[in-house]
């Protein structure tokens, strides 16, 4: 029937990254890379990872206009779940996921405060948030500390006070770290990509194989 994939929309742009040195902005939709049509975020990642560090010519759509942007990927070191380091080409952008609640965990601080599916978080404290990552950075960095959330629901704004629960997680290459969690998951910025029968069978087998291989 198809699989959900992310739109090729620019989310968080890391400071001092190659993307930050261009005119790329959160909310830009990447239409083309090096003249090739882009339909989803996984295609954006593929072109970046296979760039070899060569400059990329992007065409992005912003407020109905097409803007040409050039960006040169740089090598970054990432640590996977097994603590192994790997170098990838990167430009310092994440896919756009809006700070809109998709799921509220029953009994969580968010549930007790009355957050609901579809609520959009516009501010945490006095800090405006444009992406899910903006919001989670503030929540993760405030374990056990009371936070004020400005919430948009059905066109109206309200405020809710929530204290993130303290959770200890294992960070690859860094050991254990204490973060804050309130018990919400995002409503992702996705669409359903459909495939022909042959491609669907092949992708289904790959998915099943990957799923089995991930269990220990």
Short mmCIF file of C-alpha atoms in Angstrom, two decimals:
data_model
loop_
_atom_site.label_atom_id
_atom_site.label_comp_id
_atom_site.label_asym_id
_atom_site.label_seq_id
_atom_site.Cartn_x
_atom_site.Cartn_y
_atom_site.Cartn_z
CA UNK A 1 0.00 0.00 0.00
CA UNK A 2 3.04 2.29 0.31
CA UNK A 3 5.30 3.65 3.01
CA UNK A 4 5.34 7.00 4.85
CA UNK A 5 8.26 9.24 3.83
CA UNK A 6 9.23 12.74 4.93
CA UNK A 7 8.70 15.74 2.69
CA UNK A 8 11.99 17.35 1.52
CA UNK A 9 11.46 20.32 3.85
CA UNK A 10 14.35 21.91 5.75
CA UNK A 11 14.02 21.79 9.54
CA UNK A 12 16.70 22.58 12.09
CA UNK A 13 19.88 24.14 10.67
CA UNK A 14 22.93 23.51 12.86
CA UNK A 15 25.05 26.49 13.89
CA UNK A 16 28.39 26.89 12.07
CA UNK A 17 27.38 24.19 9.56
CA UNK A 18 27.76 24.51 5.76
CA UNK A 19 24.00 25.14 5.50
CA UNK A 20 24.19 27.93 8.11
CA UNK A 21 26.64 29.80 5.87
CA UNK A 22 24.09 29.92 3.03
CA UNK A 23 20.67 31.57 2.73
CA UNK A 24 18.90 28.25 3.43
CA UNK A 25 16.03 28.67 5.90
CA UNK A 26 13.82 26.44 8.04
CA UNK A 27 10.68 25.69 6.01
CA UNK A 28 12.39 25.73 2.60
CA UNK A 29 11.28 22.84 0.39
CA UNK A 30 14.15 21.34 -1.63
CA UNK A 31 12.89 20.90 -5.19
CA UNK A 32 16.09 19.97 -7.03
CA UNK A 33 19.69 18.99 -6.29
CA UNK A 34 22.19 19.30 -9.15
CA UNK A 35 19.25 19.52 -11.55
CA UNK A 36 17.58 16.31 -10.32
CA UNK A 37 13.98 16.44 -9.06
CA UNK A 38 13.64 15.73 -5.32
CA UNK A 39 10.53 14.07 -3.94
CA UNK A 40 11.39 13.12 -0.36
CA UNK A 41 13.92 13.70 2.43
CA UNK A 42 15.66 10.35 1.90
CA UNK A 43 16.63 11.55 -1.59
CA UNK A 44 18.14 14.69 -0.05
CA UNK A 45 20.23 12.55 2.31
CA UNK A 46 21.36 10.31 -0.56
CA UNK A 47 22.67 13.22 -2.65
CA UNK A 48 24.48 14.68 0.37
CA UNK A 49 26.06 11.38 1.45
CA UNK A 50 27.18 10.57 -2.11
CA UNK A 51 28.50 14.07 -2.84
CA UNK A 52 32.12 13.25 -2.04
CA UNK A 53 32.38 16.77 -0.65
CA UNK A 54 31.65 18.39 -4.01
CA UNK A 55 29.41 21.50 -3.95
CA UNK A 56 25.68 20.87 -4.40
CA UNK A 57 23.38 23.16 -6.36
CA UNK A 58 19.99 23.34 -4.64
CA UNK A 59 16.74 24.82 -5.86
CA UNK A 60 14.38 25.50 -2.96
CA UNK A 61 10.83 26.78 -2.87
CA UNK A 62 10.10 29.57 -0.40
CA UNK A 63 6.85 31.56 -0.30
CA UNK A 64 6.09 30.52 -3.87
CA UNK A 65 9.51 31.54 -5.22
CA UNK A 66 12.33 29.29 -6.44
CA UNK A 67 15.71 30.21 -4.96
CA UNK A 68 19.09 28.83 -6.06
CA UNK A 69 21.53 27.95 -3.27
CA UNK A 70 24.99 26.35 -3.35
CA UNK A 71 26.34 24.41 -0.39
CA UNK A 72 29.51 22.37 0.09
CA UNK A 73 29.13 19.28 2.34
CA UNK A 74 31.77 18.59 4.96
CA UNK A 75 32.81 15.42 6.76
CA UNK A 76 31.26 14.80 10.16
CA UNK A 77 31.86 11.97 12.62
CA UNK A 78 28.79 10.22 13.99
CA UNK A 79 28.51 7.43 16.56
CA UNK A 80 26.00 4.65 15.95
CA UNK A 81 24.03 2.64 18.54
CA UNK A 82 26.95 0.25 18.98
CA UNK A 83 29.41 3.04 19.80
CA UNK A 84 31.13 2.74 16.41
CA UNK A 85 32.33 5.96 14.78
CA UNK A 86 31.61 6.63 11.13
CA UNK A 87 32.36 9.60 8.90
CA UNK A 88 29.58 10.99 6.68
CA UNK A 89 29.21 13.95 4.36
CA UNK A 90 26.81 16.46 5.87
CA UNK A 91 25.53 20.02 5.43
CA UNK A 92 23.98 20.44 8.89
CA UNK A 93 20.24 20.22 8.28
CA UNK A 94 17.49 18.01 9.67
CA UNK A 95 14.13 17.21 8.06
CA UNK A 96 11.29 19.48 9.12
CA UNK A 97 9.05 18.01 11.79
CA UNK A 98 6.67 20.60 13.21
CA UNK A 99 6.22 20.91 16.99
CA UNK A 100 2.79 19.32 16.71
CA UNK A 101 1.76 16.56 19.11
CA UNK A 102 1.00 13.24 17.44
CA UNK A 103 0.79 10.94 20.48
CA UNK A 104 0.48 11.57 24.21
CA UNK A 105 1.69 8.78 26.50
CA UNK A 106 -0.98 7.86 29.05
CA UNK A 107 -0.07 8.94 32.58
CA UNK A 108 2.85 11.11 31.41
CA UNK A 109 3.43 14.73 32.53
CA UNK A 110 2.02 15.90 29.18
CA UNK A 111 -1.11 13.78 29.66
CA UNK A 112 -1.64 15.09 33.19
CA UNK A 113 -1.26 18.66 31.91
CA UNK A 114 -3.96 18.09 29.29
CA UNK A 115 -1.91 18.09 26.07
CA UNK A 116 -3.76 16.44 23.18
CA UNK A 117 -3.05 15.11 19.70
CA UNK A 118 -2.92 18.01 17.24
CA UNK A 119 -1.73 20.59 19.80
CA UNK A 120 1.00 22.82 18.37
CA UNK A 121 3.70 24.05 20.76
CA UNK A 122 4.66 27.62 19.85
CA UNK A 123 6.86 28.53 22.84
CA UNK A 124 8.68 26.81 25.68
CA UNK A 125 9.36 29.35 28.39
CA UNK A 126 9.98 32.55 26.46
CA UNK A 127 11.67 30.75 23.57
CA UNK A 128 9.73 30.44 20.28
CA UNK A 129 9.97 26.99 18.70
CA UNK A 130 9.64 26.34 14.97
CA UNK A 131 10.60 22.67 14.83
CA UNK A 132 10.18 19.56 16.97
CA UNK A 133 13.94 19.53 17.51
CA UNK A 134 13.87 23.10 18.88
CA UNK A 135 11.30 21.96 21.43
CA UNK A 136 12.95 18.67 22.41
CA UNK A 137 16.30 20.38 23.04
CA UNK A 138 14.60 22.59 25.63
CA UNK A 139 12.70 19.68 27.22
CA UNK A 140 15.72 17.35 27.28
CA UNK A 141 17.82 20.07 28.88
CA UNK A 142 15.34 20.64 31.74
CA UNK A 143 14.94 17.40 33.72
CA UNK A 144 12.89 18.04 36.86
CA UNK A 145 12.53 21.76 36.08
CA UNK A 146 9.12 23.35 35.58
CA UNK A 147 8.52 24.68 32.05
CA UNK A 148 5.78 26.88 30.61
CA UNK A 149 4.37 25.73 27.27
CA UNK A 150 2.37 27.97 24.96
CA UNK A 151 -0.06 25.73 23.07
CA UNK A 152 -2.15 26.46 19.97
CA UNK A 153 -5.36 24.44 19.70
CA UNK A 154 -8.22 25.16 17.28
CA UNK A 155 -6.87 28.65 16.63
CA UNK A 156 -6.65 29.62 20.31
CA UNK A 157 -3.56 29.95 22.52
CA UNK A 158 -3.26 28.69 26.08
CA UNK A 159 -0.47 28.04 28.56
CA UNK A 160 0.37 24.84 30.37
CA UNK A 161 2.97 24.22 33.05
CA UNK A 162 4.77 20.87 32.75
CA UNK A 163 7.75 19.44 34.62
CA UNK A 164 9.80 17.00 32.49
CA UNK A 165 10.50 13.66 34.19
CA UNK A 166 14.13 12.78 34.79
CA UNK A 167 15.30 9.89 32.61
CA UNK A 168 18.79 8.42 32.28
CA UNK A 169 19.70 7.28 28.76
CA UNK A 170 22.79 5.74 27.21
CA UNK A 171 24.43 8.04 24.65
CA UNK A 172 26.77 6.25 22.18
CA UNK A 173 30.36 7.25 22.92
CA UNK A 174 29.36 9.46 25.87
CA UNK A 175 28.07 7.05 28.52
CA UNK A 176 24.91 7.85 30.47
CA UNK A 177 23.13 11.19 30.40
CA UNK A 178 20.16 12.58 32.32
CA UNK A 179 17.46 14.21 30.19
CA UNK A 180 13.90 15.45 30.63
CA UNK A 181 10.86 13.86 28.97
CA UNK A 182 7.18 14.86 29.09
CA UNK A 183 5.70 11.92 27.14
CA UNK A 184 4.81 13.12 23.65
CA UNK A 185 5.68 12.00 20.12
CA UNK A 186 5.48 14.11 16.95
CA UNK A 187 2.94 14.23 14.19
CA UNK A 188 5.43 13.71 11.37
CA UNK A 189 5.56 15.77 8.17
CA UNK A 190 5.06 12.76 5.86
CA UNK A 191 3.17 11.49 2.84
CA UNK A 192 2.56 7.97 1.54
CA UNK A 193 4.83 6.90 -1.32
CA UNK A 194 3.33 4.08 -3.34
CA UNK A 195 5.19 1.49 -5.42
CA UNK A 196 4.42 -0.90 -8.26
CA UNK A 197 3.93 -4.62 -7.45
CA UNK A 198 7.53 -5.63 -8.28
CA UNK A 199 9.14 -2.80 -6.29
CA UNK A 200 6.72 -3.34 -3.40
CA UNK A 201 7.64 -7.04 -3.08
CA UNK A 202 11.36 -6.25 -3.19
CA UNK A 203 11.08 -3.48 -0.58
CA UNK A 204 8.90 -5.69 1.62
CA UNK A 205 11.51 -8.45 1.62
CA UNK A 206 14.28 -5.93 2.40
CA UNK A 207 12.24 -4.53 5.27
CA UNK A 208 11.51 -7.98 6.71
CA UNK A 209 15.18 -8.94 6.46
CA UNK A 210 16.31 -5.72 8.14
CA UNK A 211 13.73 -6.19 10.89
CA UNK A 212 14.87 -9.74 11.67
CA UNK A 213 18.51 -8.72 11.56
CA UNK A 214 17.92 -6.02 14.14
CA UNK A 215 16.74 -8.41 16.87
CA UNK A 216 19.26 -9.88 19.33
#
